[in-house]
Amino acid sequence: MTHVALLLSPLLVLGAFMTDAQAAPRSPRAVLVIHGGAGTIDPSKITPELEKQYHAALTRALEAGYTVLNSGGTSLDAVQAAVIVMEDDPLFNAGRGAVYTSDGHNEMDASIMDGSNRMAGAVASVRGIKNPIKAARAVMEKSSHVMLVGEGAIQFAREQGLELADSAYFGTQRRWEELQRTREEEKKKGEYGSLSFPHTHLGTVGAIAIDTKGNLAAATSTGGLTNKRWGRVGDSSIIGAGTYADNASCAVSCTGRGELFIRSAAAYEVSALMRYKNMDVDAAAKHVIHDDIVKLGGEGTGGLVALDREGRFAMEFNTRGMYRGYIGKDGVPHTFLYKDP
Amino acid sequence: MTHVALLLSPLLVLGAFMTDAQAAPRSPRAVLVIHGGAGTIDPSKITPELEKQYHAALTRALEAGYTVLNSGGTSLDAVQAAVIVMEDDPLFNAGRGAVYTSDGHNEMDASIMDGSNRMAGAVASVRGIKNPIKAARAVMEKSSHVMLVGEGAIQFAREQGLELADSAYFGTQRRWEELQRTREEEKKKGEYGSLSFPHTHLGTVGAIAIDTKGNLAAATSTGGLTNKRWGRVGDSSIIGAGTYADNASCAVSCTGRGELFIRSAAAYEVSALMRYKNMDVDAAAKHVIHDDIVKLGGEGTGGLVALDREGRFAMEFNTRGMYRGYIGKDGVPHTFLYKDP
């Protein structure tokens, strides 16, 4: 964790975001942090060309969110803008590029939360919605509910005039081949669900931000788990598990084996540790990823990004890598793939 | 809250559950607490006959769970047994007696959690499963997942050989009339979701227990919200929101306006307050119901039951009443409807 520790050392954080207050007075604290999934990102198996593509995609997402923040927009709009870029990019397991279910569909989950009022919205197990994060946002703002699932959620998205897309849009050759490989592996190993973790999980996306008014927000979107069955829902659409935001503490977006993040209420736990145990965001994120999740058998299964109301943040994972990045006051995107950059 | 405070005064708790250790040595700490929903239970509108029916139904649920505990069974089996009795009873909004959705179906949510290992299972937005709590248990024990929703969850239940039932089984005249009244009221008041709370929410069921081995468990089951749309899912199937159990702190089951319990991670919050703020179960339950939920605008919208590893418990609500009861070492069921018995 040298890298993350380095990023979070007080000096560097101050240097990056909190000094030189006279410059860029409109966004003294605006910060955006994103992830594109945690897992076995093996440098020996990713070509330099693919590495470049990931850095470029993360950079585009950071810039999209930062454009919102820098023009005085809300953290809510910023996290949505960043997530949309990643949903639209087939590199990530969300929106276009979502993995295939056992029966060959793309079923997606997403959630969003506004730290200023703790309003939240989520959709789960939806098909054919181009940007599930927009549907989650609509649930928050246009319904009296927090969570809609399945056909009902799709009908709601349609009524809200959200853009739909057919299976050809979501279908990518890479994800189809992953499904075939997973099916083959499962045939050899036996039981469904017996496969080792990172193989089938990589690519959930998320974003957290603080805007110039000091409001926090968080968003998460995923295609879930390759070869998943039975309408399985992970943590990405669960407020408190995969996503949480509260101006009183922090904004959090998680990625990894969703079942463990649900059972440990991972996103909310970061907030609880900060409020009740006076941990800073770094210590709270480390506790959840290297203690809480590991106690449930989750070593090597996930990560999270978390951001406090001072603009300090953590990008913590117990896997070999996590696609991630941040952008602060200076407007320069910083992106990373592996543990040590 | 005089009544609840009274129940939880140390003397009474000691008197009821912790003294006289030589009697009933097989279950020195076994306790089961249940609820059948919180809301406007107006004594002037409930006939004495109906009151009797509720007391009798709660008593049957307590006895079913206590039979398990008293024969050395697990808290997990006990909470399931108690919830099944209430799911089977059309008095409660769960299983048979589930309310109707906007399009005239009965869509149910349920979850269960084992405090000894924090394993959990949940189903949401399912139709035609006779006992949704059994489906939640099967998800926990027979799949690698925590949460299944919609058609996929129903297929899973079928594969597990769980008993199905047709719409005639779930349909009750009383709930159908509630749907018609809600539709009428909505027509007058305008927008969907604009109705005052308790009218449409009452009747979620839940159970929490500690067994003779000191293991905690929690279970919750509901038909959700009368006239609900779009595959709306409340807190009952959300681990951390409507249900949580952890031997390190407590077991919790919530009832009320689910959206608020999701946004405040209510069940997990009780656990966090106990572990990190050293609150006892009574103070933690009070904080969540009278502070956290109220801050989100939830005065008069719900309640919860919570039980610690010493067998102390709280039955807290900010509504006029909550169907509830407990049974402890002496095997005598105690049931309540209103704030002051």
XYZ file of C-alpha atoms in Angstrom:
682
model
C 0.000 0.000 0.000
C 3.007 2.271 -0.323
C 1.421 4.112 -3.140
C -1.852 4.843 -1.455
C -0.117 5.765 1.770
C 2.017 8.158 -0.211
C -0.979 9.732 -1.877
C -2.624 10.242 1.420
C 0.267 11.606 3.385
C -0.917 14.955 4.786
C 1.783 16.905 3.019
C 0.917 15.622 -0.389
C -2.806 16.028 0.079
C -2.293 19.566 1.295
C 0.041 20.169 -1.591
C -2.358 18.882 -4.138
C -5.628 20.307 -2.946
C -5.581 22.658 -0.056
C -2.836 25.260 -0.368
C -2.574 28.160 -2.771
C -6.144 29.132 -1.971
C -5.956 32.295 -4.037
C -5.664 30.300 -7.264
C -8.839 28.867 -8.756
C -11.007 30.333 -6.015
C -14.135 28.797 -7.486
C -13.060 25.286 -6.594
C -10.919 25.383 -3.500
C -11.784 21.859 -2.509
C -13.276 20.213 -5.574
C -11.932 16.676 -5.888
C -13.075 13.690 -7.915
C -11.868 10.125 -7.364
C -12.870 7.184 -9.556
C -12.343 3.461 -9.871
C -12.911 1.037 -12.718
C -12.809 -2.165 -10.713
C -10.347 -4.123 -8.577
C -8.901 -7.540 -9.276
C -5.995 -9.426 -10.659
C -4.581 -6.896 -13.025
C -1.435 -8.723 -14.025
C 1.128 -6.450 -15.691
C 2.506 -9.449 -17.584
C -0.870 -10.121 -19.180
C -1.884 -6.609 -20.137
C -0.258 -5.283 -23.274
C 1.231 -1.784 -23.176
C -1.448 -0.832 -25.681
C -4.245 -1.983 -23.364
C -2.610 -0.221 -20.426
C -2.665 2.982 -22.445
C -6.339 2.475 -23.235
C -7.195 2.113 -19.550
C -5.226 5.213 -18.586
C -6.902 7.150 -21.383
C -10.382 5.952 -20.408
C -9.863 6.814 -16.739
C -8.507 10.219 -17.798
C -11.609 10.906 -19.891
C -13.848 9.998 -16.961
C -11.890 12.268 -14.607
C -12.011 15.128 -17.074
C -15.747 14.732 -17.601
C -16.388 14.940 -13.875
C -13.885 17.723 -13.353
C -15.475 19.851 -16.051
C -18.651 19.770 -13.970
C -16.881 20.602 -10.712
C -14.723 23.317 -12.225
C -17.720 25.181 -13.600
C -19.339 25.219 -10.164
C -21.496 22.130 -10.751
C -22.541 19.693 -8.055
C -20.650 16.632 -6.920
C -23.781 14.679 -7.836
C -23.544 15.785 -11.469
C -19.785 15.188 -11.422
C -19.930 11.577 -10.241
C -22.699 10.878 -12.714
C -20.685 12.399 -15.577
C -17.619 10.338 -14.682
C -19.604 7.111 -14.370
C -21.366 7.716 -17.699
C -17.997 7.913 -19.474
C -17.046 4.543 -18.006
C -20.487 3.020 -18.664
C -20.126 4.050 -22.304
C -16.638 2.558 -22.602
C -16.578 -1.198 -23.313
C -13.334 -1.523 -21.335
C -15.340 -1.510 -18.110
C -17.944 -3.933 -16.778
C -20.790 -1.413 -16.650
C -23.251 -0.182 -19.256
C -21.690 -1.028 -22.629
C -19.157 -3.728 -21.828
C -21.281 -5.282 -19.069
C -20.535 -8.965 -18.598
C -22.944 -11.709 -19.635
C -25.255 -13.582 -17.336
C -25.490 -17.362 -17.417
C -28.292 -17.122 -19.974
C -26.474 -14.654 -22.188
C -27.951 -11.325 -21.129
C -26.399 -8.153 -19.738
C -28.018 -7.369 -16.390
C -26.853 -4.237 -14.663
C -27.000 -2.610 -11.218
C -26.280 0.984 -10.242
C -26.772 3.419 -7.387
C -26.133 7.039 -6.528
C -26.264 9.043 -3.294
C -26.245 12.739 -2.451
C -24.287 13.433 0.723
C -25.985 16.787 1.304
C -29.369 15.250 2.123
C -28.655 11.510 2.013
C -31.149 11.063 -0.775
C -30.363 7.954 -2.803
C -31.480 6.001 -5.846
C -30.716 2.552 -7.208
C -31.693 0.102 -9.911
C -30.852 -3.587 -9.955
C -31.081 -6.396 -12.441
C -32.004 -4.120 -15.349
C -31.476 -4.804 -19.048
C -31.417 -2.480 -22.015
C -30.945 0.810 -20.166
C -28.022 2.557 -21.831
C -26.846 4.316 -18.670
C -28.051 2.604 -15.499
C -26.585 5.423 -13.382
C -29.090 7.815 -14.990
C -31.863 5.438 -13.998
C -30.578 5.378 -10.417
C -30.524 9.176 -10.422
C -34.086 9.285 -11.754
C -35.251 6.906 -9.013
C -33.770 9.318 -6.474
C -35.248 12.451 -7.987
C -38.420 11.369 -9.761
C -39.865 8.707 -7.501
C -40.620 8.392 -3.803
C -38.468 5.253 -3.698
C -34.814 4.357 -3.314
C -34.578 1.040 -5.125
C -36.350 -0.406 -8.169
C -35.530 -3.786 -9.694
C -36.044 -5.823 -12.835
C -38.859 -5.217 -15.304
C -40.435 -2.587 -13.082
C -37.238 -0.558 -13.023
C -36.961 -0.800 -16.809
C -40.536 0.403 -17.168
C -39.753 3.333 -14.868
C -36.674 4.239 -16.941
C -38.818 4.128 -20.081
C -41.448 6.388 -18.511
C -38.667 8.797 -17.570
C -37.567 8.959 -21.188
C -34.139 7.486 -20.541
C -32.245 6.162 -23.521
C -32.626 2.442 -24.108
C -30.292 0.241 -26.115
C -30.595 -3.231 -27.580
C -28.464 -6.237 -26.767
C -26.170 -5.544 -29.721
C -25.127 -2.303 -28.033
C -24.134 -4.007 -24.790
C -22.676 -7.103 -26.393
C -18.912 -7.091 -26.758
C -16.813 -9.922 -28.129
C -14.461 -9.759 -25.156
C -17.254 -10.280 -22.603
C -18.817 -13.054 -24.706
C -15.508 -14.884 -24.727
C -15.234 -14.387 -20.972
C -18.610 -16.078 -20.581
C -17.485 -19.026 -22.707
C -14.238 -19.364 -20.739
C -16.110 -19.156 -17.444
C -18.567 -21.810 -18.581
C -15.680 -24.083 -19.604
C -13.866 -23.538 -16.335
C -17.019 -24.211 -14.390
C -17.574 -27.464 -16.265
C -14.139 -28.605 -15.163
C -14.341 -27.372 -11.573
C -17.910 -28.398 -10.950
C -20.347 -26.272 -9.096
C -21.554 -22.821 -10.091
C -20.004 -20.125 -7.973
C -16.934 -22.221 -7.178
C -14.599 -20.182 -9.342
C -11.824 -18.137 -7.871
C -12.750 -14.546 -7.440
C -11.118 -12.046 -9.692
C -11.602 -13.970 -12.881
C -15.276 -13.175 -13.071
C -15.659 -9.881 -11.268
C -13.385 -7.213 -12.661
C -14.666 -3.924 -13.926
C -17.339 -2.320 -11.748
C -17.014 1.459 -11.954
C -17.528 4.157 -9.373
C -16.942 7.807 -8.627
C -16.927 10.013 -5.537
C -16.602 13.774 -5.439
C -16.741 16.904 -3.357
C -17.838 20.135 -4.993
C -17.021 23.766 -4.277
C -19.967 23.989 -1.890
C -18.496 21.138 0.134
C -21.161 18.608 -0.793
C -20.190 14.953 -1.205
C -21.687 12.422 -3.634
C -21.040 8.826 -4.670
C -22.056 6.636 -7.612
C -21.438 3.019 -8.590
C -22.401 1.001 -11.684
C -21.760 -2.580 -12.730
C -22.624 -5.454 -14.995
C -22.097 -7.738 -12.030
C -20.587 -11.132 -12.313
C -19.810 -13.101 -15.479
C -22.136 -16.114 -15.771
C -24.304 -14.945 -12.853
C -27.648 -16.668 -12.337
C -31.025 -16.194 -10.733
C -31.172 -12.420 -10.810
C -28.133 -12.130 -8.538
C -27.604 -8.632 -7.193
C -24.281 -7.546 -5.715
C -23.331 -4.541 -3.638
C -23.257 -1.931 -6.403
C -26.958 -1.136 -6.115
C -27.111 -1.472 -2.340
C -26.954 1.819 -0.456
C -24.690 1.194 2.534
C -22.876 -1.695 0.863
C -21.447 -0.524 -2.484
C -22.321 3.178 -2.276
C -22.699 5.724 0.505
C -22.421 9.488 0.852
C -22.996 11.716 3.868
C -21.627 15.237 4.256
C -21.096 14.394 7.926
C -18.379 11.894 7.047
C -17.492 10.739 3.547
C -18.453 9.474 0.102
C -17.641 5.853 -0.771
C -17.835 3.582 -3.815
C -16.801 -0.061 -3.610
C -15.819 -2.786 -6.054
C -15.180 -6.470 -5.590
C -16.988 -9.590 -4.464
C -20.287 -7.913 -3.763
C -21.568 -10.525 -1.331
C -18.822 -9.634 1.158
C -19.459 -5.914 0.820
C -23.153 -6.461 1.546
C -22.508 -8.657 4.582
C -20.117 -6.074 6.033
C -22.143 -2.996 4.987
C -18.768 -1.856 3.663
C -19.546 1.644 2.392
C -21.529 2.558 5.492
C -18.838 1.048 7.708
C -16.278 3.543 6.376
C -18.666 6.318 7.404
C -19.354 4.747 10.816
C -15.639 4.332 11.583
C -15.016 7.977 10.755
C -17.938 9.340 12.762
C -17.845 7.032 15.755
C -14.216 5.957 15.997
C -12.726 9.244 14.821
C -10.706 7.444 12.159
C -9.508 9.493 9.216
C -10.650 8.413 5.769
C -7.421 6.530 5.096
C -7.575 4.500 8.312
C -11.298 3.770 7.830
C -10.794 2.589 4.238
C -7.852 0.405 5.267
C -9.867 -1.097 8.131
C -12.733 -2.076 5.850
C -10.602 -3.479 3.021
C -7.841 -5.176 5.045
C -9.777 -6.147 8.159
C -13.586 -6.273 7.780
C -13.620 -7.771 4.284
C -10.680 -10.077 5.009
C -12.397 -11.435 8.135
C -15.213 -12.616 5.874
C -12.683 -14.436 3.678
C -12.256 -11.587 1.247
C -8.479 -11.301 0.902
C -7.770 -10.479 -2.736
C -11.375 -9.682 -3.567
C -11.911 -5.949 -3.767
C -11.317 -2.315 -3.060
C -12.965 1.026 -2.543
C -12.491 4.726 -2.952
C -13.478 7.098 -0.138
C -13.339 10.873 0.178
C -13.890 13.098 3.199
C -15.305 16.600 3.419
C -11.833 18.149 3.436
C -11.017 16.574 0.100
C -8.735 13.902 1.561
C -9.239 10.533 -0.041
C -8.240 6.870 -0.053
C -8.023 4.394 -2.938
C -7.620 1.121 -1.086
C -7.660 -2.463 -2.385
C -6.559 -5.922 -1.329
C -6.157 -7.134 -4.913
C -3.153 -6.848 -7.230
C -4.540 -3.784 -8.853
C -7.455 -1.421 -9.153
C -8.167 0.835 -12.116
C -8.361 4.223 -10.469
C -7.555 7.895 -10.551
C -8.149 11.306 -9.063
C -8.265 14.909 -10.114
C -8.033 17.867 -7.777
C -7.698 21.598 -7.754
C -4.952 21.721 -10.346
C -7.110 19.931 -12.890
C -4.460 17.341 -13.695
C -5.799 13.771 -13.943
C -3.761 11.083 -12.178
C -4.488 7.483 -13.133
C -3.169 4.145 -11.852
C -3.604 0.446 -12.554
C -1.315 -1.525 -10.255
C -0.366 -1.372 -6.637
C 2.877 0.465 -7.212
C 2.824 2.938 -10.039
C -41.772 5.064 25.284
C -42.598 4.357 28.913
C -43.502 0.844 28.100
C -40.355 -0.005 26.233
C -38.195 1.728 28.813
C -39.905 -0.339 31.451
C -39.301 -3.550 29.596
C -35.670 -2.726 29.215
C -34.935 -1.545 32.699
C -32.025 -3.660 33.927
C -33.998 -5.076 36.806
C -36.804 -6.357 34.688
C -34.504 -7.792 32.076
C -32.505 -9.538 34.750
C -35.710 -10.701 36.324
C -37.103 -12.083 33.135
C -34.090 -13.702 31.577
C -30.969 -13.841 33.613
C -31.647 -14.933 37.138
C -32.669 -18.302 38.447
C -29.961 -19.952 36.365
C -30.608 -23.372 37.810
C -34.043 -23.549 36.210
C -34.254 -24.522 32.554
C -30.486 -24.934 32.280
C -30.676 -25.813 28.618
C -31.670 -22.305 27.637
C -30.145 -19.866 30.053
C -30.233 -17.014 27.589
C -32.603 -18.067 24.810
C -34.772 -15.124 23.850
C -36.962 -14.452 20.850
C -38.394 -11.041 19.954
C -40.774 -10.451 17.058
C -42.635 -7.647 15.343
C -45.549 -7.632 12.936
C -45.157 -4.086 11.668
C -45.320 -0.536 13.012
C -47.802 2.166 12.122
C -51.011 3.864 13.105
C -52.619 1.197 15.168
C -55.560 3.142 16.460
C -57.258 1.495 19.431
C -60.518 3.175 18.470
C -60.490 1.537 15.047
C -59.487 -1.966 15.988
C -62.267 -4.105 17.356
C -61.593 -6.099 20.518
C -62.011 -9.190 18.373
C -59.261 -8.085 15.981
C -57.009 -7.172 18.894
C -57.438 -10.680 20.193
C -56.555 -12.101 16.804
C -53.316 -10.109 16.698
C -52.320 -11.154 20.206
C -53.086 -14.766 19.314
C -51.114 -14.624 16.070
C -48.088 -13.045 17.745
C -48.314 -15.662 20.492
C -48.315 -18.479 17.944
C -45.242 -17.004 16.251
C -43.429 -16.667 19.595
C -44.308 -20.219 20.562
C -43.135 -21.599 17.229
C -39.749 -19.923 17.625
C -39.466 -20.762 21.284
C -40.119 -24.431 20.628
C -37.008 -24.414 18.458
C -34.904 -22.567 21.033
C -36.120 -24.624 23.947
C -35.163 -27.879 22.280
C -31.622 -26.616 21.723
C -32.211 -25.434 18.168
C -30.460 -22.509 16.543
C -31.549 -18.899 16.603
C -31.542 -19.107 12.806
C -34.170 -21.856 12.852
C -36.112 -20.009 15.553
C -36.407 -16.707 13.681
C -37.376 -18.580 10.539
C -40.054 -20.560 12.396
C -41.520 -17.394 13.913
C -41.534 -15.563 10.589
C -43.161 -18.504 8.796
C -46.102 -18.396 11.236
C -46.594 -14.700 10.455
C -46.099 -15.210 6.705
C -48.799 -17.867 6.797
C -51.200 -15.615 8.698
C -53.207 -13.200 6.525
C -53.234 -10.662 9.374
C -49.699 -9.605 8.444
C -48.308 -8.033 5.283
C -45.952 -10.892 4.433
C -46.457 -14.165 2.566
C -50.214 -14.820 2.662
C -51.740 -11.434 3.338
C -49.099 -9.537 1.361
C -50.432 -6.253 0.028
C -51.163 -5.675 -3.651
C -48.923 -3.846 -6.072
C -50.269 -1.174 -8.368
C -50.927 -3.801 -11.039
C -52.645 -6.197 -8.663
C -49.867 -8.632 -7.775
C -48.308 -9.648 -4.483
C -44.566 -8.978 -4.641
C -42.571 -9.927 -1.608
C -39.131 -9.279 -0.094
C -37.353 -11.164 2.691
C -33.938 -11.569 4.247
C -32.197 -13.561 6.950
C -28.803 -13.301 8.633
C -26.784 -15.575 10.867
C -24.885 -13.610 13.501
C -22.395 -16.406 14.124
C -20.719 -16.070 10.728
C -22.521 -13.070 9.207
C -23.772 -15.216 6.355
C -26.913 -13.735 4.840
C -29.563 -14.385 2.214
C -32.276 -12.286 0.627
C -34.907 -12.322 -2.088
C -36.679 -9.286 -3.464
C -39.618 -8.648 -5.733
C -40.693 -12.300 -5.833
C -44.152 -13.645 -6.576
C -45.710 -17.004 -5.871
C -43.235 -18.257 -3.266
C -45.287 -19.399 -0.296
C -42.647 -18.535 2.295
C -40.171 -15.931 1.055
C -38.111 -16.332 4.241
C -37.356 -19.930 3.213
C -36.146 -18.631 -0.132
C -33.883 -16.120 1.624
C -32.504 -18.944 3.785
C -31.895 -21.075 0.689
C -30.023 -18.204 -0.989
C -27.781 -18.033 2.074
C -27.150 -21.752 2.317
C -27.493 -23.112 -1.206
C -25.981 -20.392 -3.378
C -22.776 -18.395 -3.377
C -24.852 -15.218 -3.364
C -26.584 -12.983 -0.842
C -29.374 -11.426 -2.875
C -31.529 -12.696 -5.744
C -34.372 -10.713 -7.280
C -37.396 -11.126 -9.524
C -37.867 -13.988 -11.956
C -34.366 -15.292 -11.289
C -35.069 -15.598 -7.584
C -38.331 -17.407 -8.287
C -36.507 -19.836 -10.581
C -33.948 -20.445 -7.834
C -36.708 -21.150 -5.308
C -38.285 -23.589 -7.746
C -34.961 -25.371 -8.277
C -34.621 -25.630 -4.494
C -37.977 -27.347 -4.297
C -39.590 -24.635 -2.204
C -43.358 -24.590 -2.047
C -45.035 -22.288 -4.536
C -48.544 -20.893 -4.307
C -50.859 -19.220 -6.798
C -52.289 -15.739 -6.571
C -55.492 -17.042 -4.961
C -53.436 -18.151 -1.966
C -51.908 -14.709 -1.422
C -55.008 -12.755 -2.307
C -57.060 -11.592 0.632
C -60.175 -9.464 0.468
C -58.838 -7.068 3.074
C -55.674 -6.278 1.070
C -57.640 -5.964 -2.164
C -59.883 -3.398 -0.526
C -56.807 -1.567 0.754
C -55.545 -1.341 -2.806
C -58.867 0.077 -3.999
C -58.934 2.623 -1.161
C -55.327 3.613 -1.855
C -56.092 4.064 -5.554
C -59.090 6.227 -4.714
C -57.117 8.328 -2.261
C -54.328 8.756 -4.787
C -56.785 9.912 -7.415
C -57.941 12.639 -5.063
C -54.504 13.639 -3.769
C -52.687 13.460 -7.056
C -49.276 12.002 -7.460
C -48.239 8.442 -6.713
C -46.249 8.184 -3.506
C -47.831 11.311 -2.054
C -49.913 9.449 0.487
C -49.262 9.761 4.167
C -47.160 6.981 5.522
C -48.831 4.479 7.740
C -51.863 3.978 5.597
C -50.006 1.902 3.060
C -47.162 0.318 4.955
C -48.327 -1.595 7.972
C -47.547 -5.234 8.527
C -43.955 -6.214 7.734
C -42.875 -9.031 10.040
C -39.572 -9.803 11.659
C -37.891 -11.900 14.320
C -34.606 -11.830 16.207
C -33.289 -14.442 18.580
C -30.397 -15.667 20.648
C -30.014 -19.395 21.214
C -28.489 -21.397 24.039
C -25.115 -21.332 22.308
C -25.211 -17.534 22.317
C -25.652 -17.155 18.577
C -27.783 -14.314 17.244
C -29.973 -14.319 14.128
C -32.425 -11.981 12.430
C -35.131 -12.361 9.778
C -37.545 -9.969 8.066
C -40.326 -10.541 5.521
C -42.788 -8.213 3.811
C -45.243 -7.646 1.023
C -43.948 -4.089 0.849
C -46.146 -1.158 0.112
C -49.775 -1.162 -1.043
C -50.045 0.059 -4.628
C -46.259 0.020 -5.121
C -44.920 0.346 -8.656
C -41.880 -0.366 -10.786
C -40.461 -3.289 -8.816
C -39.971 -1.117 -5.732
C -37.835 -2.787 -3.075
C -37.798 -1.549 0.508
C -35.455 -2.294 3.376
C -36.751 -5.738 4.307
C -34.505 -7.535 1.835
C -31.527 -5.246 2.323
C -28.874 -6.595 4.675
C -27.742 -3.633 6.780
C -31.001 -1.737 6.278
C -33.928 -3.955 7.365
C -31.990 -6.903 8.766
C -28.634 -7.408 10.459
C -27.096 -9.927 12.848
C -23.599 -10.111 14.252
C -22.623 -12.011 17.384
C -20.224 -9.154 18.120
C -23.109 -6.776 18.747
C -26.761 -7.538 18.082
C -29.560 -8.854 15.877
C -31.960 -6.343 14.338
C -35.169 -6.412 12.278
C -36.829 -3.199 11.114
C -40.257 -2.168 9.884
C -41.552 1.084 8.453
C -40.951 3.373 5.508
C -38.216 1.280 3.934
C -36.621 4.103 1.973
C -35.570 5.831 5.203
C -34.185 2.644 6.684
C -32.076 2.076 3.555
C -30.745 5.639 3.500
C -29.742 5.416 7.164
C -28.508 1.789 7.020
C -30.709 1.453 10.092
C -30.088 -2.151 11.135
C -26.339 -1.840 10.696
C -26.362 1.501 12.492
C -27.692 -0.151 15.657
C -24.741 -2.529 15.494
C -22.247 0.279 14.785
C -23.509 2.386 17.701
C -23.133 -0.571 20.055
C -19.657 -1.538 18.883
C -18.134 1.877 18.309
C -20.026 4.171 20.690
C -20.462 1.589 23.453
C -24.209 2.205 23.521
C -26.372 -0.516 24.988
C -29.022 -2.046 22.757
C -31.754 0.179 24.163
C -29.844 3.429 23.583
C -28.773 2.327 20.097
C -32.326 1.396 19.095
C -33.665 4.684 20.469
C -30.995 6.657 18.621
C -31.855 5.060 15.284
C -35.644 5.323 15.626
C -35.917 8.726 17.316
C -32.861 10.480 15.887
C -31.438 8.957 12.673
C -34.793 8.107 11.077
C -36.431 11.304 12.314
C -33.611 13.415 10.838
C -34.561 12.008 7.441
C -38.166 13.092 8.001
C -39.279 9.766 9.404
C -41.221 10.748 12.535
C -44.168 8.394 12.767
C -42.871 5.994 10.148
C -41.390 2.918 11.758
C -39.767 0.817 14.384
C -37.347 -1.999 15.035
C -36.541 -4.811 17.392
C -32.953 -5.381 18.501
C -31.362 -7.972 20.778
C -27.865 -8.153 22.213
C -25.740 -11.168 23.074
C -26.775 -11.023 26.710
C -30.416 -11.400 25.808
C -31.291 -7.743 26.457
C -33.578 -6.315 23.839
C -35.399 -3.233 22.608
C -38.740 -2.894 20.803
C -38.633 0.707 19.683
C -40.985 2.660 17.399
C -41.926 6.237 16.593
C -45.445 5.291 15.480
C -48.586 4.897 17.555
C -48.124 1.211 17.811
C -46.142 -1.797 16.728
C -47.368 -5.367 16.769
C -44.694 -7.051 18.845
C -43.786 -9.556 21.496
C -41.062 -11.497 23.239
C -40.522 -14.816 24.920
C -37.667 -15.605 27.254
C -36.424 -18.243 29.580
C -39.733 -18.782 31.318
C -41.422 -19.654 28.056
C -44.274 -17.207 28.581
C -45.169 -15.171 25.471
C -45.685 -11.435 25.997
C -47.449 -9.555 23.203
C -48.263 -5.853 22.682
C -49.991 -3.648 20.131
C -49.929 -0.066 21.364
C -47.409 2.193 22.976
C -48.738 1.730 26.468
C -50.082 -1.694 27.219
